[in-house]
Short mmCIF file of C-alpha atoms in Angstrom, two decimals:
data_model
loop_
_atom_site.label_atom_id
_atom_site.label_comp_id
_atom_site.label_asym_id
_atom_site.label_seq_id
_atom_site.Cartn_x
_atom_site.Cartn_y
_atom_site.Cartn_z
CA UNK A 1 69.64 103.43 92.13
CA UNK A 2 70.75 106.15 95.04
CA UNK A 3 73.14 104.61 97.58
CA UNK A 4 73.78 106.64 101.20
CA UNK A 5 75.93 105.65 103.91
CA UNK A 6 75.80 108.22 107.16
CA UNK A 7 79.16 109.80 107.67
CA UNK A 8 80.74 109.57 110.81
CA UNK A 9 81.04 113.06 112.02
CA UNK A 10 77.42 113.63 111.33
CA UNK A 11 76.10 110.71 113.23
CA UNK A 12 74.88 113.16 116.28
CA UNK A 13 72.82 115.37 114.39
CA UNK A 14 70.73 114.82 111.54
CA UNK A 15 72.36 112.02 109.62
CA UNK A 16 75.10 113.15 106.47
CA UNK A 17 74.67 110.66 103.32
CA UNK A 18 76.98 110.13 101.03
CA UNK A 19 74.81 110.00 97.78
CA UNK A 20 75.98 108.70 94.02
CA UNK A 21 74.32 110.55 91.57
CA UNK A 22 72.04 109.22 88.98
CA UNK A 23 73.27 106.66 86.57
CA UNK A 24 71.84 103.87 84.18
CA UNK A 25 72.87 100.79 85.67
CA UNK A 26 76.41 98.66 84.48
CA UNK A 27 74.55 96.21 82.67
CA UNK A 28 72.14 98.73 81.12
CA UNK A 29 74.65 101.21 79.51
CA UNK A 30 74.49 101.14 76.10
CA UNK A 31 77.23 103.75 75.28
CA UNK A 32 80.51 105.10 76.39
CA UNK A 33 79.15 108.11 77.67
CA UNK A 34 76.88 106.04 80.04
CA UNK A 35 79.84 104.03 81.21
CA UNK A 36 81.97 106.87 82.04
CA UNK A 37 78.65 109.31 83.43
CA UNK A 38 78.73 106.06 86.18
CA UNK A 39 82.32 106.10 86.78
CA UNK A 40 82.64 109.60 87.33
CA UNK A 41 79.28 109.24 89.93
CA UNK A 42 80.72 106.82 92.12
CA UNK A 43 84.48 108.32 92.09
CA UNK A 44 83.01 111.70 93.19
CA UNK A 45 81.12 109.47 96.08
CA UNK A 46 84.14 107.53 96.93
CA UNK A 47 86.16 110.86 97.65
CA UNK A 48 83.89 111.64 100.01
CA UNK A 49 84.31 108.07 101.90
CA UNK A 50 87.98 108.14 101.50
CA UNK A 51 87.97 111.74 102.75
CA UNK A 52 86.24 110.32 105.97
CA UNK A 53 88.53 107.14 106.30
CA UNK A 54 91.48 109.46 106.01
CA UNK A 55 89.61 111.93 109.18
CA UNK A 56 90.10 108.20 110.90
CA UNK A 57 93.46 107.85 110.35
CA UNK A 58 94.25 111.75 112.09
CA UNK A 59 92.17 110.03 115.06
CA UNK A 60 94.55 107.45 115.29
CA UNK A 61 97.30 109.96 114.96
CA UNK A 62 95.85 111.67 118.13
CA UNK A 63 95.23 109.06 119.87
CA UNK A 64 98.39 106.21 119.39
CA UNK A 65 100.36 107.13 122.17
CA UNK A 66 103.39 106.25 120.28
CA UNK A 67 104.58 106.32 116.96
CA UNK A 68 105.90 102.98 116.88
CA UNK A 69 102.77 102.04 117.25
CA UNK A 70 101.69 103.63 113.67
CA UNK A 71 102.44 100.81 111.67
CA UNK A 72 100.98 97.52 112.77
CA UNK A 73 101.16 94.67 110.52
CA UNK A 74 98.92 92.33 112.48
CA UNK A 75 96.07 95.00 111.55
CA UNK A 76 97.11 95.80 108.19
CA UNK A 77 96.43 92.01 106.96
CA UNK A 78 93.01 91.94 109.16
CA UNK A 79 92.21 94.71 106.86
CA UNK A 80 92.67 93.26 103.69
CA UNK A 81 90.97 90.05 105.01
CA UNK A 82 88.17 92.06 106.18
CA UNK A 83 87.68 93.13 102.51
CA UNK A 84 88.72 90.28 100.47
CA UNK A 85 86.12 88.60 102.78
CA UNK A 86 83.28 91.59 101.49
CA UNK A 87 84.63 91.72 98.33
CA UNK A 88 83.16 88.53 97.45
CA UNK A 89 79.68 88.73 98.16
CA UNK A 90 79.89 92.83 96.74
CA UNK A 91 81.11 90.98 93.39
CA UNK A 92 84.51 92.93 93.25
CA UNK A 93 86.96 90.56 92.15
CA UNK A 94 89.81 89.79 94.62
CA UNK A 95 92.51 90.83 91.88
CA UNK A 96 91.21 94.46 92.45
CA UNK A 97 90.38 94.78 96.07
CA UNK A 98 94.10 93.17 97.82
CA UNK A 99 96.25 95.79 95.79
CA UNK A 100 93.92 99.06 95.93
CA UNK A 101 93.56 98.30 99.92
CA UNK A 102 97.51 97.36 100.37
CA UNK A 103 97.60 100.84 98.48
CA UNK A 104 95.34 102.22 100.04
CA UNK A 105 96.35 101.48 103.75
CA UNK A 106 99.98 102.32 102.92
CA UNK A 107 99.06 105.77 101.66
CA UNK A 108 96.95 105.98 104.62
CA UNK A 109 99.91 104.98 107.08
CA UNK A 110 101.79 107.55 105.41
CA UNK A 111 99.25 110.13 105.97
CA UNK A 112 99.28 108.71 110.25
CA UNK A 113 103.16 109.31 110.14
CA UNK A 114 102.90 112.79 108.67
CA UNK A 115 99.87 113.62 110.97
CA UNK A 116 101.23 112.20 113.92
CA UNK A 117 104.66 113.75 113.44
CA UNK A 118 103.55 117.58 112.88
CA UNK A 119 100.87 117.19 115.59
CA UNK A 120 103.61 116.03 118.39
CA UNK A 121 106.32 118.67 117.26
#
């Protein structure tokens, strides 16, 4: 199965996909080498998504006109209930999905901070 997901800075020209190589399915491994071949495929597909969520995140350093405004906790838990509430239906268990996105969006606040500090200085 080949997933692809247009990436944002693409979307006016030709679309950009984001594309997981070739693996045998979860349920269809029958060896280690399988299960890590499948691993490695969809890390090396996330990096390129996270890569593009963090490009959203220097937007937001641009445009917050403040940064005060950086951390907001109001949209920090409509976040993680925005994915708890996909993570469902996707089949990704709850107990993995609310720590890697609290991780996640605190790295990424970091990353606004830093961003928005050396780009007003």
């Amino acid at each position: 199965m080949c997933w692809s997901a247009p990436l944002s800075a693409d979307l006016n020209d030709a679309p950009v996909t984001v594309a997981i190589d070739a693996r045998v399915a979860p349920e269809a491994c029958q060896s280690m080498a399988e299960v890590r071949q499948g691993v490695d495929a969809l890390d090396r597909a996330l990096v390129t998504l996270l890569a593009e969520r963090q490009r959203y995140m220097d937007a937001a350093a641009r445009i917050k006109p403040d940064r005060s405004v950086v951390h907001d906790d109001a949209r920090i838990e409509d976040v993680v209930s925005k994915v708890l509430a996909a993570a469902g239906p996707a089949g990704l268990s709850p107990a993995i999905a609310e720590p890697v996105w609290r991780l996640l969006i605190d790295r990424c606040i970091a990353h606004e901070f830093e961003t928005f500090d050396r780009t007003r200085t």
